[in-house]
DNA sequence: CTGAGGTAGTCAACTAGTTGAATAGGTGCC
DNA sequence: GGCACCTATTCAACTAGTTGACTACCTCAG
């Protein structure tokens, strides 16, 4: 039941329709969870039945109506309860790691390309996170921000995303260096 | 079909029974994939039916017999093919990130504890990876190793695991610092 | 000689996540 | 005026992953 809480947490950033949530999850501020639209719509239905969120139809001109959901008090309580529950260790599932482990029987060139693609992707994400970071700080120092800001949740997950992408970038560079050393 | 390939890749490290594989996945050299024993036994059966691996019963004294699996030529070919396939972006699913994002409605103390637990876990993993790293290098410099070593797959995934855990550690430290700044 | 814990595996039932397509109106481009 | 792409949602079918219990035999400590 973790997607459930990821959805609730995402709604802390403001009410959203399924479609909007899907984009939030996709471009996700600090890539804190991933989910397909179908999963989200299903989860939203269940959450509404459980009265942890409440939907209302918003009529729009020039585009289809949408159902916008907001957290209920029960939803907030559920989120609070979730933060006190036991945390399970994160599950790492990265195709690239598997492929690299299979390098000895694998295709070196294909792996170089895959690795470069990862590098680019992570650099792009990192750049985005860095911009968001600047926006959040808004001129203040890290410490000022940490002390003063009203809400700190987004900031801390953003730091997580940045650390993760930085790790990806330096790892990808190291791997490419090694592959070049041995290639050719 | 990614667990499938993770199992095949794990068998590159040497033949193993389901039970042994489970441990390999658990203490997994560079936490490159995670899976429960039940998943493994199921997958091994399917892989054997597909003739990508071959099992044989090894009779043991003082303990139950076991079925040890080894890669077939077809299995190696399948792994090779996998390395040329398109890589999908890694899926991040970490409860802690969700909980931190919900910090504003969550329980600050519980989160501090969860964060400390993560820090310890990551430090322990990191220490283990560092030992493995030393063992692999065996006195050689990184560059010597990268040039000379026969097999480089394990090394590269190990680097990935290390980068990931280092990111975790520095992130956890930063979060705890911030939480202390604002707490009390 | 009992019970905890390791080795080795199986079965059943469940929950979570993915894929692909269908519907239906809107905008903007060339 | 036709085609591609965006908003917004739903349905159906599938694959992957988790949980918990159960069998069986072994070793070792107290």
Tab-separated table of C-alpha atoms (C1' of nucleotides) in Angstrom:
chain	number	residue	atom	x	y	z
A	1	UNK	CA	0.000	0.000	0.000
A	2	UNK	CA	2.666	2.478	-0.919
A	3	UNK	CA	1.318	3.904	-4.155
A	4	UNK	CA	-1.691	4.825	-2.071
A	5	UNK	CA	0.438	7.029	0.138
A	6	UNK	CA	2.457	8.390	-2.732
A	7	UNK	CA	-0.793	9.653	-4.242
A	8	UNK	CA	-1.902	11.194	-0.958
A	9	UNK	CA	1.493	12.872	-0.581
A	10	UNK	CA	1.342	14.185	-4.131
A	11	UNK	CA	-2.010	15.795	-3.333
A	12	UNK	CA	-0.317	17.796	-0.569
A	13	UNK	CA	1.080	19.900	-3.408
A	14	UNK	CA	-2.429	20.896	-4.322
A	15	UNK	CA	-5.626	19.373	-5.684
A	16	UNK	CA	-5.327	17.555	-8.976
A	17	UNK	CA	-7.174	15.422	-11.482
A	18	UNK	CA	-5.954	11.989	-12.472
A	19	UNK	CA	-4.431	13.426	-15.593
A	20	UNK	CA	-2.620	16.175	-13.719
A	21	UNK	CA	-1.357	13.698	-11.162
A	22	UNK	CA	-0.034	11.512	-13.935
A	23	UNK	CA	2.061	14.407	-15.146
A	24	UNK	CA	3.146	15.240	-11.617
A	25	UNK	CA	4.310	11.650	-11.245
A	26	UNK	CA	5.974	11.704	-14.595
A	27	UNK	CA	7.978	14.886	-14.285
A	28	UNK	CA	7.931	14.118	-10.605
A	29	UNK	CA	9.631	16.867	-8.635
A	30	UNK	CA	12.171	14.607	-7.034
A	31	UNK	CA	11.347	11.348	-8.734
A	32	UNK	CA	9.997	10.072	-5.467
A	33	UNK	CA	7.733	7.466	-6.993
A	34	UNK	CA	6.716	6.237	-10.398
A	35	UNK	CA	3.346	5.060	-11.631
A	36	UNK	CA	1.384	4.784	-14.860
A	37	UNK	CA	-1.815	6.764	-15.426
A	38	UNK	CA	-3.907	3.605	-15.206
A	39	UNK	CA	-2.556	2.870	-11.784
A	40	UNK	CA	-3.376	6.379	-10.679
A	41	UNK	CA	-6.986	6.321	-11.878
A	42	UNK	CA	-7.529	2.996	-10.171
A	43	UNK	CA	-5.941	4.214	-6.967
A	44	UNK	CA	-7.922	7.458	-6.985
A	45	UNK	CA	-11.166	5.496	-7.194
A	46	UNK	CA	-10.192	3.356	-4.246
A	47	UNK	CA	-9.049	6.332	-2.233
A	48	UNK	CA	-12.338	8.075	-2.872
A	49	UNK	CA	-14.311	5.020	-1.824
A	50	UNK	CA	-12.240	4.965	1.366
A	51	UNK	CA	-13.002	8.682	1.793
A	52	UNK	CA	-9.349	9.594	2.069
A	53	UNK	CA	-9.814	11.949	-0.843
A	54	UNK	CA	-12.804	13.754	-2.275
A	55	UNK	CA	-13.485	14.376	-5.912
A	56	UNK	CA	-15.510	17.098	-7.573
A	57	UNK	CA	-16.242	17.629	-11.236
A	58	UNK	CA	-14.790	20.796	-12.713
A	59	UNK	CA	-16.434	21.883	-15.937
A	60	UNK	CA	-14.096	23.368	-18.452
A	61	UNK	CA	-14.541	25.285	-21.624
A	62	UNK	CA	-12.705	24.134	-24.690
A	63	UNK	CA	-11.686	20.874	-23.093
A	64	UNK	CA	-13.235	17.837	-21.408
A	65	UNK	CA	-14.479	18.128	-17.851
A	66	UNK	CA	-12.231	16.759	-15.188
A	67	UNK	CA	-12.548	15.325	-11.723
A	68	UNK	CA	-10.330	17.154	-9.286
A	69	UNK	CA	-9.427	15.436	-6.046
A	70	UNK	CA	-8.466	16.895	-2.704
A	71	UNK	CA	-7.314	15.339	0.538
A	72	UNK	CA	-9.849	14.897	3.308
A	73	UNK	CA	-9.033	15.142	7.002
A	74	UNK	CA	-9.035	11.333	7.073
A	75	UNK	CA	-6.561	11.394	4.206
A	76	UNK	CA	-4.192	13.615	6.125
A	77	UNK	CA	-4.549	11.396	9.182
A	78	UNK	CA	-3.747	8.366	7.054
A	79	UNK	CA	-0.607	10.073	5.775
A	80	UNK	CA	0.418	10.930	9.308
A	81	UNK	CA	-0.085	7.316	10.365
A	82	UNK	CA	1.990	6.198	7.390
A	83	UNK	CA	4.966	8.253	8.549
A	84	UNK	CA	4.994	6.332	11.837
A	85	UNK	CA	4.844	2.923	10.197
A	86	UNK	CA	7.895	0.789	9.639
A	87	UNK	CA	9.749	1.777	6.497
A	88	UNK	CA	10.715	-0.970	4.162
A	89	UNK	CA	14.057	-0.895	2.444
A	90	UNK	CA	13.910	0.606	-1.030
A	91	UNK	CA	13.722	-1.870	-3.891
A	92	UNK	CA	16.342	-1.253	-6.546
A	93	UNK	CA	15.359	-2.368	-9.982
A	94	UNK	CA	17.568	-1.087	-12.704
A	95	UNK	CA	17.960	-2.876	-16.019
A	96	UNK	CA	21.288	-1.185	-16.591
A	97	UNK	CA	22.867	-2.810	-13.564
A	98	UNK	CA	21.741	-6.202	-14.777
A	99	UNK	CA	23.101	-5.524	-18.239
A	100	UNK	CA	26.443	-4.382	-16.905
A	101	UNK	CA	26.757	-7.440	-14.791
A	102	UNK	CA	26.236	-9.425	-17.971
A	103	UNK	CA	28.868	-7.392	-19.802
A	104	UNK	CA	31.158	-10.392	-20.220
A	105	UNK	CA	28.631	-12.170	-22.434
A	106	UNK	CA	26.948	-8.993	-23.644
A	107	UNK	CA	27.334	-6.486	-26.404
A	108	UNK	CA	29.905	-3.890	-25.427
A	109	UNK	CA	28.814	-1.240	-27.905
A	110	UNK	CA	25.142	-1.508	-27.110
A	111	UNK	CA	26.028	-1.086	-23.451
A	112	UNK	CA	28.124	1.989	-24.163
A	113	UNK	CA	25.154	3.533	-25.870
A	114	UNK	CA	22.769	2.581	-23.099
A	115	UNK	CA	25.187	4.025	-20.578
A	116	UNK	CA	25.503	7.292	-22.483
A	117	UNK	CA	21.744	7.529	-22.685
A	118	UNK	CA	21.543	7.124	-18.919
A	119	UNK	CA	24.177	9.772	-18.444
A	120	UNK	CA	22.247	12.243	-20.545
A	121	UNK	CA	18.978	11.458	-18.839
A	122	UNK	CA	20.471	11.898	-15.397
A	123	UNK	CA	22.225	15.111	-16.343
A	124	UNK	CA	18.954	16.497	-17.641
A	125	UNK	CA	17.115	15.545	-14.476
A	126	UNK	CA	19.882	16.989	-12.364
A	127	UNK	CA	19.730	20.284	-14.226
A	128	UNK	CA	16.000	20.434	-13.640
A	129	UNK	CA	16.395	19.669	-9.952
A	130	UNK	CA	19.065	22.319	-9.653
A	131	UNK	CA	16.754	24.913	-11.148
A	132	UNK	CA	14.002	23.892	-8.755
A	133	UNK	CA	16.472	24.098	-5.923
A	134	UNK	CA	17.431	27.658	-6.846
A	135	UNK	CA	13.757	28.578	-7.075
A	136	UNK	CA	13.063	27.143	-3.639
A	137	UNK	CA	16.011	28.878	-1.983
A	138	UNK	CA	15.095	32.132	-3.691
A	139	UNK	CA	18.311	33.860	-2.652
A	140	UNK	CA	18.476	32.453	0.852
A	141	UNK	CA	21.315	30.200	1.990
A	142	UNK	CA	20.638	26.520	2.642
A	143	UNK	CA	20.657	27.155	6.345
A	144	UNK	CA	18.357	30.147	6.231
A	145	UNK	CA	15.965	28.143	4.117
A	146	UNK	CA	16.118	25.126	6.401
A	147	UNK	CA	15.271	27.341	9.372
A	148	UNK	CA	12.715	29.629	7.877
A	149	UNK	CA	10.721	27.859	5.220
A	150	UNK	CA	7.173	26.990	6.220
A	151	UNK	CA	7.143	23.693	4.423
A	152	UNK	CA	10.215	21.570	4.071
A	153	UNK	CA	8.909	18.296	2.626
A	154	UNK	CA	9.399	19.153	-1.007
A	155	UNK	CA	12.885	20.458	-0.291
A	156	UNK	CA	14.009	17.245	1.401
A	157	UNK	CA	12.704	14.979	-1.336
A	158	UNK	CA	14.323	17.237	-3.881
A	159	UNK	CA	17.642	16.758	-2.094
A	160	UNK	CA	17.054	13.022	-2.344
A	161	UNK	CA	16.437	13.219	-6.055
A	162	UNK	CA	19.523	15.338	-6.572
A	163	UNK	CA	21.744	12.997	-4.594
A	164	UNK	CA	20.416	10.060	-6.573
A	165	UNK	CA	20.990	11.676	-9.949
A	166	UNK	CA	24.421	12.918	-8.964
A	167	UNK	CA	25.315	9.349	-8.083
A	168	UNK	CA	24.001	8.203	-11.450
A	169	UNK	CA	26.032	10.790	-13.290
A	170	UNK	CA	29.331	10.033	-11.625
A	171	UNK	CA	28.732	6.309	-11.938
A	172	UNK	CA	27.884	6.582	-15.622
A	173	UNK	CA	31.023	8.633	-16.269
A	174	UNK	CA	33.183	6.100	-14.449
A	175	UNK	CA	31.665	3.205	-16.388
A	176	UNK	CA	32.162	4.926	-19.726
A	177	UNK	CA	35.769	5.668	-18.838
A	178	UNK	CA	36.402	2.025	-18.042
A	179	UNK	CA	34.610	0.800	-21.144
A	180	UNK	CA	36.771	3.074	-23.287
A	181	UNK	CA	39.955	1.922	-21.605
A	182	UNK	CA	39.211	-1.640	-22.580
A	183	UNK	CA	37.347	-1.127	-25.810
A	184	UNK	CA	38.885	-0.941	-29.257
B	1	UNK	CA	10.866	-9.904	-18.141
B	2	UNK	CA	13.652	-8.348	-16.149
B	3	UNK	CA	13.815	-10.647	-13.153
B	4	UNK	CA	14.405	-13.357	-15.723
B	5	UNK	CA	17.570	-11.650	-16.860
B	6	UNK	CA	18.658	-10.747	-13.379
B	7	UNK	CA	18.588	-14.456	-12.540
B	8	UNK	CA	20.564	-15.346	-15.652
B	9	UNK	CA	23.118	-12.644	-14.837
B	10	UNK	CA	23.400	-13.881	-11.266
B	11	UNK	CA	24.199	-17.346	-12.588
B	12	UNK	CA	27.213	-15.892	-14.405
B	13	UNK	CA	28.833	-15.785	-10.969
B	14	UNK	CA	28.591	-19.555	-10.841
B	15	UNK	CA	25.988	-22.283	-10.642
B	16	UNK	CA	23.564	-22.063	-7.786
B	17	UNK	CA	20.459	-23.587	-6.270
B	18	UNK	CA	17.343	-21.542	-5.634
B	19	UNK	CA	18.287	-21.202	-2.030
B	20	UNK	CA	21.797	-20.024	-2.827
B	21	UNK	CA	20.475	-17.566	-5.379
B	22	UNK	CA	18.097	-16.169	-2.810
B	23	UNK	CA	21.032	-15.383	-0.608
B	24	UNK	CA	22.998	-13.965	-3.497
B	25	UNK	CA	20.067	-11.666	-4.226
B	26	UNK	CA	19.731	-10.767	-0.611
B	27	UNK	CA	23.297	-9.845	0.168
B	28	UNK	CA	23.462	-8.954	-3.491
B	29	UNK	CA	26.960	-7.851	-4.410
B	30	UNK	CA	25.901	-4.484	-5.682
B	31	UNK	CA	22.219	-4.575	-4.850
B	32	UNK	CA	21.496	-4.768	-8.530
B	33	UNK	CA	18.103	-6.339	-8.167
B	34	UNK	CA	15.860	-7.558	-5.394
B	35	UNK	CA	13.577	-10.559	-5.319
B	36	UNK	CA	11.981	-12.900	-2.817
B	37	UNK	CA	12.837	-16.621	-2.719
B	38	UNK	CA	9.388	-17.528	-4.025
B	39	UNK	CA	9.915	-15.386	-7.076
B	40	UNK	CA	13.230	-17.073	-7.686
B	41	UNK	CA	11.929	-20.618	-7.485
B	42	UNK	CA	9.117	-19.743	-9.864
B	43	UNK	CA	11.469	-18.058	-12.284
B	44	UNK	CA	13.964	-20.911	-12.167
B	45	UNK	CA	11.233	-23.354	-13.148
B	46	UNK	CA	10.231	-21.219	-16.099
B	47	UNK	CA	13.810	-20.702	-17.181
B	48	UNK	CA	14.400	-24.427	-17.085
B	49	UNK	CA	11.300	-25.123	-19.154
B	50	UNK	CA	12.603	-22.567	-21.654
B	51	UNK	CA	15.969	-24.358	-21.583
B	52	UNK	CA	17.852	-21.197	-20.734
B	53	UNK	CA	19.197	-22.932	-17.646
B	54	UNK	CA	19.723	-26.553	-16.751
B	55	UNK	CA	19.216	-28.062	-13.345
B	56	UNK	CA	20.787	-31.115	-11.819
B	57	UNK	CA	20.172	-32.673	-8.436
B	58	UNK	CA	23.156	-32.604	-6.122
B	59	UNK	CA	22.933	-35.100	-3.316
B	60	UNK	CA	24.331	-33.878	-0.071
B	61	UNK	CA	25.245	-35.525	3.165
B	62	UNK	CA	23.889	-34.030	6.341
B	63	UNK	CA	21.488	-31.750	4.512
B	64	UNK	CA	18.653	-31.910	1.992
B	65	UNK	CA	19.464	-32.482	-1.646
B	66	UNK	CA	19.417	-29.418	-3.823
B	67	UNK	CA	18.856	-28.590	-7.457
B	68	UNK	CA	21.764	-26.652	-8.842
B	69	UNK	CA	21.230	-24.640	-12.004
B	70	UNK	CA	23.672	-23.570	-14.649
B	71	UNK	CA	23.351	-21.393	-17.712
B	72	UNK	CA	22.967	-23.113	-21.067
B	73	UNK	CA	24.350	-21.724	-24.304
B	74	UNK	CA	20.827	-20.512	-25.072
B	75	UNK	CA	20.811	-18.755	-21.718
B	76	UNK	CA	24.001	-16.914	-22.527
B	77	UNK	CA	22.618	-15.957	-25.912
B	78	UNK	CA	19.468	-14.664	-24.244
B	79	UNK	CA	21.576	-12.525	-21.917
B	80	UNK	CA	23.533	-11.176	-24.838
B	81	UNK	CA	20.316	-10.303	-26.637
B	82	UNK	CA	19.075	-8.581	-23.497
B	83	UNK	CA	22.069	-6.253	-23.452
B	84	UNK	CA	21.136	-5.008	-26.917
B	85	UNK	CA	17.499	-4.367	-26.043
B	86	UNK	CA	16.212	-0.960	-25.138
B	87	UNK	CA	16.805	-0.146	-21.488
B	88	UNK	CA	13.908	1.184	-19.524
B	89	UNK	CA	14.451	3.934	-17.042
B	90	UNK	CA	14.905	2.674	-13.495
B	91	UNK	CA	11.834	2.744	-11.287
B	92	UNK	CA	12.416	4.500	-7.999
B	93	UNK	CA	10.240	3.300	-5.195
B	94	UNK	CA	11.323	4.436	-1.808
B	95	UNK	CA	8.917	4.744	1.095
B	96	UNK	CA	11.222	7.198	2.814
B	97	UNK	CA	10.896	9.755	0.032
B	98	UNK	CA	7.120	9.555	0.258
B	99	UNK	CA	7.249	9.961	4.021
B	100	UNK	CA	9.540	12.961	3.820
B	101	UNK	CA	7.324	14.634	1.308
B	102	UNK	CA	4.520	14.163	3.821
B	103	UNK	CA	6.631	15.621	6.618
B	104	UNK	CA	4.349	18.616	7.036
B	105	UNK	CA	1.460	16.422	8.141
B	106	UNK	CA	3.667	13.637	9.461
B	107	UNK	CA	5.392	12.670	12.656
B	108	UNK	CA	8.737	14.428	12.885
B	109	UNK	CA	10.271	12.109	15.458
B	110	UNK	CA	9.252	8.921	13.717
B	111	UNK	CA	10.803	10.289	10.541
B	112	UNK	CA	14.046	11.127	12.329
B	113	UNK	CA	14.242	7.556	13.494
B	114	UNK	CA	13.434	6.162	10.066
B	115	UNK	CA	16.063	8.418	8.559
B	116	UNK	CA	18.697	7.323	11.069
B	117	UNK	CA	17.865	3.706	10.361
B	118	UNK	CA	18.394	4.347	6.661
B	119	UNK	CA	21.682	6.051	7.371
B	120	UNK	CA	22.945	3.078	9.339
B	121	UNK	CA	21.776	0.604	6.732
B	122	UNK	CA	23.452	2.500	3.935
B	123	UNK	CA	26.661	2.937	5.880
B	124	UNK	CA	26.758	-0.794	6.533
B	125	UNK	CA	26.192	-1.597	2.873
B	126	UNK	CA	28.800	0.911	1.866
B	127	UNK	CA	31.353	-0.620	4.202
B	128	UNK	CA	30.634	-4.035	2.722
B	129	UNK	CA	30.982	-2.725	-0.815
B	130	UNK	CA	34.233	-1.026	0.071
B	131	UNK	CA	35.644	-4.292	1.380
B	132	UNK	CA	34.563	-6.071	-1.782
B	133	UNK	CA	36.137	-3.310	-3.789
B	134	UNK	CA	39.474	-3.742	-2.006
B	135	UNK	CA	39.280	-7.480	-2.564
B	136	UNK	CA	38.638	-7.019	-6.258
B	137	UNK	CA	41.461	-4.534	-6.738
B	138	UNK	CA	43.814	-6.742	-4.749
B	139	UNK	CA	46.527	-4.094	-4.586
B	140	UNK	CA	46.172	-2.845	-8.151
B	141	UNK	CA	45.136	0.723	-8.920
B	142	UNK	CA	41.700	1.391	-10.390
B	143	UNK	CA	43.227	1.902	-13.793
B	144	UNK	CA	45.365	-1.211	-13.711
B	145	UNK	CA	42.326	-3.195	-12.685
B	146	UNK	CA	40.137	-1.658	-15.385
B	147	UNK	CA	42.727	-2.574	-18.001
B	148	UNK	CA	43.814	-5.971	-16.824
B	149	UNK	CA	40.951	-7.764	-15.131
B	150	UNK	CA	39.461	-10.591	-17.154
B	151	UNK	CA	35.923	-9.900	-16.060
B	152	UNK	CA	34.682	-6.425	-15.336
B	153	UNK	CA	30.918	-6.879	-14.914
B	154	UNK	CA	30.921	-7.382	-11.177
B	155	UNK	CA	33.238	-4.424	-10.727
B	156	UNK	CA	30.990	-2.037	-12.651
B	157	UNK	CA	27.843	-3.041	-10.817
B	158	UNK	CA	29.736	-2.742	-7.558
B	159	UNK	CA	30.624	0.838	-8.498
B	160	UNK	CA	26.931	1.443	-9.106
B	161	UNK	CA	26.004	0.083	-5.701
B	162	UNK	CA	28.660	2.198	-4.039
B	163	UNK	CA	27.580	5.383	-5.777
B	164	UNK	CA	23.989	4.705	-4.790
B	165	UNK	CA	24.780	4.081	-1.140
B	166	UNK	CA	27.095	7.070	-0.960
B	167	UNK	CA	24.241	9.204	-2.238
B	168	UNK	CA	21.975	7.714	0.411
B	169	UNK	CA	24.452	8.436	3.157
B	170	UNK	CA	25.047	12.051	2.268
B	171	UNK	CA	21.347	12.633	1.710
B	172	UNK	CA	20.432	11.057	5.043
B	173	UNK	CA	23.018	13.194	6.833
B	174	UNK	CA	21.694	16.354	5.194
B	175	UNK	CA	18.104	15.501	6.099
B	176	UNK	CA	18.986	14.783	9.717
B	177	UNK	CA	20.874	18.070	9.922
B	178	UNK	CA	17.856	19.972	8.657
B	179	UNK	CA	15.441	18.127	10.916
B	180	UNK	CA	17.589	18.994	13.911
B	181	UNK	CA	17.812	22.629	12.915
B	182	UNK	CA	14.054	22.913	12.979
B	183	UNK	CA	13.218	20.423	15.686
B	184	UNK	CA	12.934	21.224	19.392
C	1	DC	C1'	16.204	-33.954	24.737
C	2	DT	C1'	14.276	-29.720	23.513
C	3	DG	C1'	14.190	-25.791	20.937
C	4	DA	C1'	16.372	-22.286	18.038
C	5	DG	C1'	18.114	-21.659	13.724
C	6	DG	C1'	20.087	-23.057	9.194
C	7	DT	C1'	19.318	-25.623	4.637
C	8	DA	C1'	16.122	-26.603	0.799
C	9	DG	C1'	12.063	-26.325	-1.174
C	10	DT	C1'	6.676	-26.001	-2.322
C	11	DC	C1'	1.738	-24.167	-2.435
C	12	DA	C1'	-1.887	-20.890	-2.456
C	13	DA	C1'	-3.728	-16.420	-2.433
C	14	DC	C1'	-3.146	-11.952	-2.853
C	15	DT	C1'	-1.661	-7.035	-4.289
C	16	DA	C1'	0.858	-4.138	-7.373
C	17	DG	C1'	2.286	-2.731	-11.829
C	18	DT	C1'	2.280	-2.880	-17.122
C	19	DT	C1'	0.436	-2.844	-21.795
C	20	DG	C1'	-2.625	-1.738	-25.230
C	21	DA	C1'	-6.504	0.004	-26.894
C	22	DA	C1'	-10.973	2.713	-27.050
C	23	DT	C1'	-13.571	7.063	-26.641
C	24	DA	C1'	-14.242	11.891	-27.401
C	25	DG	C1'	-13.635	16.558	-27.885
C	26	DG	C1'	-9.865	20.421	-28.673
C	27	DT	C1'	-5.943	22.964	-30.759
C	28	DG	C1'	-2.765	24.135	-34.240
C	29	DC	C1'	-0.164	23.419	-38.694
C	30	DC	C1'	0.701	23.201	-43.402
D	1	DG	C1'	-9.548	19.544	-44.537
D	2	DG	C1'	-6.814	16.108	-42.766
D	3	DC	C1'	-3.351	14.598	-39.467
D	4	DA	C1'	-0.797	14.874	-35.438
D	5	DC	C1'	-0.860	15.791	-30.809
D	6	DC	C1'	-3.070	17.369	-26.204
D	7	DT	C1'	-6.629	16.849	-22.534
D	8	DA	C1'	-9.168	13.449	-19.829
D	9	DT	C1'	-10.742	8.976	-18.656
D	10	DT	C1'	-11.994	4.068	-18.812
D	11	DC	C1'	-11.758	-1.082	-19.779
D	12	DA	C1'	-9.696	-5.474	-20.118
D	13	DA	C1'	-6.062	-8.636	-19.793
D	14	DC	C1'	-1.825	-9.609	-18.436
D	15	DT	C1'	2.798	-10.075	-15.803
D	16	DA	C1'	5.426	-9.230	-11.725
D	17	DG	C1'	6.037	-9.148	-6.889
D	18	DT	C1'	4.588	-10.063	-1.870
D	19	DT	C1'	2.962	-12.655	2.163
D	20	DG	C1'	2.332	-16.407	4.916
D	21	DA	C1'	2.165	-20.944	5.913
D	22	DC	C1'	3.909	-25.756	5.494
D	23	DT	C1'	7.183	-29.847	4.922
D	24	DA	C1'	11.485	-31.968	6.255
D	25	DC	C1'	15.768	-32.876	7.835
D	26	DC	C1'	20.172	-31.115	10.093
D	27	DT	C1'	23.189	-29.043	13.647
D	28	DC	C1'	24.356	-27.123	17.866
D	29	DA	C1'	23.736	-24.979	22.434
D	30	DG	C1'	22.074	-25.382	26.885
